[in-house]
Tab-separated table of C-alpha atoms in Angstrom:
chain	number	residue	atom	x	y	z
A	333	MET	CA	8.756	5.536	9.847
A	334	LYS	CA	5.731	7.422	11.140
A	335	ARG	CA	7.507	10.714	10.586
A	336	ILE	CA	7.208	9.923	6.883
A	337	TYR	CA	3.447	9.708	7.280
A	338	ILE	CA	3.392	13.117	8.934
A	339	ILE	CA	5.075	14.620	5.889
A	340	VAL	CA	2.578	12.862	3.625
A	341	LEU	CA	-0.365	14.154	5.602
A	342	LEU	CA	1.016	17.669	5.589
A	343	ALA	CA	1.408	17.483	1.835
A	344	VAL	CA	-2.184	16.317	1.490
A	345	GLY	CA	-3.410	19.072	3.754
A	346	LEU	CA	-1.532	21.740	1.859
A	347	THR	CA	-3.002	20.582	-1.447
A	348	ALA	CA	-6.563	20.071	-0.280
A	349	CYS	CA	-8.023	22.597	-2.738
A	350	THR	CA	-9.365	21.028	-5.898
A	351	LYS	CA	-8.779	22.323	-9.397
A	352	GLU	CA	-9.712	20.766	-12.701
A	353	ILE	CA	-6.607	20.027	-14.758
A	354	ASP	CA	-6.513	18.691	-18.297
A	355	PHE	CA	-3.744	16.163	-18.957
A	356	ASP	CA	-2.556	15.451	-22.469
A	357	TYR	CA	-2.078	11.674	-22.346
A	358	HIS	CA	-0.088	10.231	-25.234
A	359	GLU	CA	-1.517	6.899	-26.334
A	360	VAL	CA	1.117	4.261	-27.079
A	361	GLU	CA	0.968	0.717	-28.372
A	362	PRO	CA	0.203	-1.815	-25.597
A	363	GLN	CA	3.289	-3.556	-24.208
A	364	LEU	CA	3.572	-7.093	-22.936
A	365	MET	CA	3.507	-7.428	-19.146
A	366	ILE	CA	4.874	-10.514	-17.352
A	367	GLU	CA	4.413	-11.013	-13.610
A	368	GLY	CA	6.043	-14.209	-12.349
A	369	ARG	CA	6.423	-15.664	-8.866
A	370	VAL	CA	8.017	-18.779	-7.428
A	371	THR	CA	7.037	-19.014	-3.758
A	372	ASN	CA	7.010	-21.448	-0.867
A	373	GLU	CA	3.294	-21.912	-1.661
A	374	GLY	CA	3.425	-22.511	-5.427
A	375	SER	CA	4.279	-20.801	-8.706
A	376	GLU	CA	2.291	-18.462	-10.933
A	377	VAL	CA	2.894	-16.353	-14.037
A	378	LEU	CA	0.474	-13.763	-15.384
A	379	ILE	CA	0.900	-12.479	-18.953
A	380	THR	CA	-1.116	-9.428	-20.003
A	381	ARG	CA	-0.815	-6.288	-22.087
A	382	THR	CA	-0.688	-2.772	-20.722
A	383	ARG	CA	-3.833	-0.680	-21.131
A	384	SER	CA	-4.662	2.972	-21.548
A	385	VAL	CA	-4.558	5.104	-18.408
A	386	LEU	CA	-8.214	5.910	-19.122
A	387	ASP	CA	-9.216	2.226	-19.315
A	388	SER	CA	-10.373	0.828	-15.969
A	389	VAL	CA	-11.026	-2.718	-17.238
A	390	LYS	CA	-8.439	-5.190	-15.965
A	391	SER	CA	-6.579	-6.967	-18.770
A	392	PRO	CA	-7.101	-10.758	-18.931
A	393	CYS	CA	-4.194	-13.190	-18.942
A	394	LEU	CA	-3.068	-14.045	-22.478
A	395	THR	CA	-3.146	-17.724	-23.404
A	396	GLY	CA	-0.922	-19.655	-25.792
A	397	ALA	CA	2.420	-19.040	-24.081
A	398	GLU	CA	5.056	-21.621	-23.186
A	399	VAL	CA	6.075	-20.946	-19.583
A	400	VAL	CA	8.928	-22.882	-17.959
A	401	ILE	CA	10.750	-22.536	-14.632
A	402	THR	CA	14.081	-24.324	-14.179
A	403	THR	CA	16.564	-24.802	-11.339
A	404	ASP	CA	19.511	-27.202	-11.019
A	405	GLY	CA	18.258	-29.573	-13.696
A	406	VAL	CA	14.621	-29.455	-12.557
A	407	ILE	CA	12.264	-28.337	-15.319
A	408	GLU	CA	8.718	-27.239	-14.400
A	409	HIS	CA	6.188	-26.410	-17.115
A	410	LEU	CA	3.410	-24.081	-15.994
A	411	PRO	CA	0.167	-24.788	-17.887
A	412	TYR	CA	-2.591	-22.222	-18.244
A	413	ASP	CA	-5.109	-22.720	-15.413
A	414	THR	CA	-8.676	-21.678	-16.244
A	415	ARG	CA	-9.520	-21.523	-12.524
A	416	THR	CA	-6.798	-19.020	-11.575
A	417	ARG	CA	-6.709	-17.474	-15.074
A	418	SER	CA	-2.930	-17.626	-15.034
A	419	TYR	CA	-0.065	-20.036	-15.736
A	420	HIS	CA	-0.049	-21.967	-12.498
A	421	SER	CA	1.744	-24.865	-10.811
A	422	ALA	CA	2.042	-26.372	-7.325
A	423	PHE	CA	5.853	-26.219	-7.756
A	424	ARG	CA	7.339	-24.663	-4.597
A	425	GLY	CA	10.573	-22.781	-4.178
A	426	THR	CA	13.345	-23.401	-1.651
A	427	VAL	CA	15.310	-20.747	0.251
A	428	GLY	CA	18.723	-20.087	-1.318
A	429	GLN	CA	17.810	-21.680	-4.650
A	430	THR	CA	18.081	-19.729	-7.927
A	431	TYR	CA	15.215	-20.001	-10.417
A	432	HIS	CA	15.101	-19.156	-14.125
A	433	LEU	CA	11.924	-18.145	-15.914
A	434	SER	CA	11.537	-18.733	-19.653
A	435	VAL	CA	8.518	-17.477	-21.601
A	436	ASN	CA	7.908	-18.004	-25.314
A	437	PHE	CA	4.954	-16.019	-26.604
A	438	ASP	CA	3.853	-14.759	-29.998
A	439	GLY	CA	7.230	-15.541	-31.584
A	440	HIS	CA	9.282	-13.785	-28.874
A	441	HIS	CA	11.409	-15.080	-25.999
A	442	TYR	CA	11.591	-13.592	-22.487
A	443	GLU	CA	13.627	-14.671	-19.468
A	444	ALA	CA	14.547	-13.670	-15.921
A	445	THR	CA	16.385	-15.044	-12.865
A	446	SER	CA	15.754	-14.747	-9.123
A	447	THR	CA	17.130	-16.330	-5.927
A	448	MET	CA	14.733	-17.038	-3.055
A	449	PRO	CA	15.614	-15.238	0.212
A	450	ALA	CA	14.743	-16.449	3.710
A	451	PRO	CA	11.252	-15.748	5.088
A	452	ALA	CA	10.448	-13.152	7.760
A	453	PRO	CA	8.166	-14.880	10.294
A	454	ILE	CA	5.460	-12.538	11.598
A	455	LYS	CA	5.544	-12.280	15.397
A	456	SER	CA	2.608	-9.978	16.147
A	457	THR	CA	0.098	-7.565	14.616
A	458	GLU	CA	-2.147	-4.883	16.067
A	459	PHE	CA	-4.459	-2.049	15.008
A	460	LEU	CA	-3.617	1.306	16.615
A	461	TRP	CA	-5.194	4.756	16.664
A	462	GLN	CA	-2.551	7.473	16.784
A	463	SER	CA	-2.810	11.244	16.565
A	464	VAL	CA	-0.710	12.666	13.729
A	465	VAL	CA	-0.718	16.477	13.450
A	466	ASP	CA	-4.474	17.225	13.688
A	467	GLU	CA	-5.665	13.857	12.447
A	468	ARG	CA	-6.459	10.598	14.222
A	469	ILE	CA	-4.979	7.858	12.040
A	470	LEU	CA	-5.472	4.104	12.087
A	471	PHE	CA	-2.278	2.070	11.692
A	472	TYR	CA	-1.812	-1.657	11.310
A	473	GLU	CA	1.448	-2.447	13.088
A	474	VAL	CA	3.363	-5.595	12.188
A	475	TYR	CA	6.425	-7.038	13.926
A	476	ALA	CA	8.431	-9.735	12.123
A	477	ALA	CA	11.797	-11.451	12.531
A	478	ASP	CA	14.676	-10.559	10.223
A	479	THR	CA	16.338	-13.967	10.043
A	480	GLU	CA	19.361	-12.617	8.138
A	481	PRO	CA	20.243	-9.435	10.098
A	482	ASP	CA	23.739	-9.240	8.596
A	483	GLU	CA	22.340	-9.065	5.061
A	484	ARG	CA	20.499	-6.217	3.358
A	485	ASN	CA	16.962	-7.537	2.921
A	486	TYR	CA	13.885	-6.335	1.030
A	487	PHE	CA	10.217	-6.831	1.771
A	488	TRP	CA	6.847	-6.511	0.073
A	489	TYR	CA	3.589	-6.546	1.999
A	490	ARG	CA	0.006	-6.882	0.847
A	491	MET	CA	-3.034	-6.260	3.010
A	492	ASP	CA	-6.378	-7.484	1.648
A	493	ARG	CA	-9.856	-6.960	2.956
A	494	GLN	CA	-13.243	-8.514	2.229
A	495	SER	CA	-16.271	-6.427	3.109
A	496	ASN	CA	-19.984	-7.218	3.185
A	497	HIS	CA	-20.941	-3.667	4.128
A	498	PRO	CA	-24.291	-2.481	2.668
A	499	HIS	CA	-22.377	0.183	0.718
A	500	PHE	CA	-21.343	-2.556	-1.675
A	501	LYS	CA	-24.959	-3.603	-2.388
A	502	ASN	CA	-24.615	-7.114	-1.033
A	503	LYS	CA	-21.683	-7.807	-3.382
A	504	PRO	CA	-18.625	-8.614	-1.235
A	505	GLN	CA	-15.854	-6.096	-1.815
A	506	THR	CA	-12.592	-8.044	-2.033
A	507	ASP	CA	-9.497	-6.065	-2.931
A	508	ALA	CA	-5.850	-5.334	-2.306
A	509	TYR	CA	-6.423	-2.799	0.452
A	510	ARG	CA	-2.816	-1.674	0.961
A	511	TRP	CA	0.603	-2.679	-0.402
A	512	ASN	CA	4.128	-1.338	-0.372
A	513	VAL	CA	7.801	-2.317	-0.269
A	514	PHE	CA	10.546	-1.479	2.208
A	515	GLU	CA	14.004	-2.613	3.293
A	516	ASP	CA	15.531	-3.473	6.661
A	517	ARG	CA	17.904	-0.516	6.901
A	518	GLY	CA	17.035	1.552	9.979
A	519	HIS	CA	15.328	-1.340	11.779
A	520	LEU	CA	16.578	-2.971	14.957
A	521	PRO	CA	18.911	-5.937	14.296
A	522	GLY	CA	16.878	-9.091	13.776
A	523	GLN	CA	13.529	-7.267	13.802
A	524	ILE	CA	11.270	-5.795	11.126
A	525	THR	CA	8.612	-3.230	12.002
A	526	CYS	CA	5.982	-2.339	9.421
A	527	ASP	CA	3.384	0.386	10.027
A	528	VAL	CA	0.565	0.319	7.464
A	529	MET	CA	-1.426	3.560	7.383
A	530	CYS	CA	-5.074	2.583	6.892
A	531	MET	CA	-7.489	5.505	7.270
A	532	SER	CA	-8.323	8.639	9.236
A	533	GLN	CA	-11.070	9.054	11.797
A	534	ARG	CA	-12.390	11.907	9.672
A	535	ALA	CA	-12.842	9.589	6.684
A	536	VAL	CA	-14.749	7.140	8.891
A	537	ASP	CA	-17.011	9.855	10.288
A	538	GLU	CA	-17.746	11.478	6.913
A	539	ASP	CA	-18.141	8.114	5.135
A	540	LYS	CA	-18.055	9.652	1.665
A	541	GLU	CA	-18.587	7.347	-1.297
A	542	GLU	CA	-15.198	8.183	-2.815
A	543	ASN	CA	-13.576	6.809	0.382
A	544	TRP	CA	-15.600	3.608	0.779
A	545	LYS	CA	-12.857	1.397	-0.644
A	546	SER	CA	-10.286	2.877	1.746
A	547	ILE	CA	-12.415	2.593	4.905
A	548	LEU	CA	-12.357	-0.524	7.057
A	549	TYR	CA	-15.866	-1.318	8.297
A	550	GLU	CA	-16.993	-3.304	11.312
A	551	GLY	CA	-16.838	-7.005	10.461
A	552	ASP	CA	-14.500	-6.697	7.456
A	553	ILE	CA	-12.163	-9.674	7.010
A	554	VAL	CA	-8.522	-8.535	6.889
A	555	THR	CA	-5.564	-10.654	5.754
A	556	PHE	CA	-1.895	-9.684	5.601
A	557	LYS	CA	1.109	-11.349	4.016
A	558	LEU	CA	4.763	-10.372	4.138
A	559	MET	CA	7.056	-11.408	1.289
A	560	THR	CA	10.852	-11.373	1.325
A	561	ILE	CA	12.060	-10.381	-2.146
A	562	ASP	CA	15.311	-9.760	-4.009
A	563	ARG	CA	16.694	-6.353	-4.980
A	564	SER	CA	15.452	-6.380	-8.584
A	565	THR	CA	11.861	-7.072	-7.502
A	566	PHE	CA	12.131	-4.336	-4.892
A	567	ASP	CA	13.342	-1.890	-7.561
A	568	PHE	CA	10.455	-2.838	-9.865
A	569	LEU	CA	7.761	-2.426	-7.203
A	570	LYS	CA	9.266	0.747	-5.775
A	571	SER	CA	9.479	2.340	-9.230
A	572	LEU	CA	5.967	1.074	-10.032
A	573	ARG	CA	4.585	2.842	-6.988
A	574	ALA	CA	6.529	6.023	-7.742
A	575	GLY	CA	5.469	5.945	-11.386
A	576	GLN	CA	1.764	5.741	-10.555
A	577	SER	CA	1.721	9.487	-10.007
A	578	GLY	CA	4.248	10.455	-12.671
A	579	GLY	CA	3.336	8.150	-15.538
A	580	ALA	CA	6.799	6.556	-15.737
A	581	ASN	CA	7.277	2.856	-16.459
A	582	PRO	CA	8.732	0.693	-13.664
A	583	ILE	CA	12.184	-0.909	-13.807
A	584	SER	CA	11.583	-4.368	-15.265
A	585	ASN	CA	13.857	-7.348	-14.613
A	586	ILE	CA	12.473	-9.300	-17.592
A	587	LYS	CA	14.917	-9.644	-20.487
A	588	GLY	CA	13.851	-9.936	-24.116
A	589	ASP	CA	11.749	-7.891	-26.523
A	590	PRO	CA	10.346	-4.688	-24.967
A	591	CYS	CA	8.509	-6.022	-21.951
A	592	LEU	CA	7.407	-4.762	-18.551
A	593	GLY	CA	7.096	-6.776	-15.373
A	594	TYR	CA	9.076	-8.799	-12.881
A	595	PHE	CA	10.020	-12.317	-11.900
A	596	THR	CA	10.669	-13.085	-8.247
A	597	ALA	CA	11.441	-16.051	-6.034
A	598	THR	CA	9.850	-15.025	-2.749
A	599	SER	CA	9.219	-16.442	0.712
A	600	ILE	CA	5.735	-15.667	2.059
A	601	THR	CA	4.571	-15.488	5.669
A	602	HIS	CA	1.021	-14.751	6.794
A	603	ALA	CA	-0.491	-12.948	9.762
A	604	ASP	CA	-3.598	-14.353	11.431
A	605	THR	CA	-6.821	-13.444	9.637
A	606	ILE	CA	-8.702	-10.695	11.489
A	607	ARG	CA	-12.384	-9.761	11.658
A	608	PHE	CA	-12.068	-6.008	12.008
A	609	SER	CA	-13.701	-4.389	15.026
A	610	PHE	CA	-13.369	-0.850	16.334
A	611	ALA	CA	-13.589	-2.252	19.873
A	612	ASN	CA	-10.222	-4.009	19.449
A	613	ILE	CA	-8.166	-0.942	18.459
A	614	ARG	CA	-5.636	0.353	20.965
A	615	GLU	CA	-5.206	4.081	21.441
A	616	VAL	CA	-1.605	5.324	21.391
A	617	SER	CA	-0.827	8.608	23.129
A	618	LYS	CA	1.586	11.137	21.640
């Protein structure tokens, strides 16, 4: 997997020169966006509208929808929760069970289906410095168990950090630090290895303002969760990530009127929470 990072870094290095380019963005009518999850920790659905590429304000969840999740005769209504600002319920999913999402909003009906796969228990995590080409790169290495090695499985990780660094003017910086999706092809049977590329030593040393959100600082709180997902969710997230640079819409698995988004039944596992320290990073030789 790290050979992929080498290619990425080479591409970045070869395009390091900056040039001002004018893009002709075509404004379109906002589309409905539904993001739904049934997990082993609860259920949540977020309903928003897409926004202009030039608009940095996050869209709020739209109220007034009827949101229902059903499975084998069980009907769970998700009310709007003012605390989470989403349609939320303590309803938990079970591995192997198929769940159906139904959303009625503004005179339109939307639906989707997903089956919950088995979780991937995290075995160990570690921060590593490794030299890649002419850069010293920080990786977060995660080892997890693939409990269904004879099946083709798909995974989604999210790494969050909370920082109280003075750069953020005494306002804690809490954000989704890194995320991506991958599958178990190419991994050892029964084992998942995930290498999250965090930052370069150069970025740390230069400490430029445009890189503050991508730099881990001493004392930052880091959390990591690994989610096992189905193929349609994987396709949505993979196309979402690819489309961020090309302006293309992701592959939605929500049926109904024109609508973007996904619905997934997912099993979540968590790594131990870490207080980041440069003293605890292992150096890996070439």
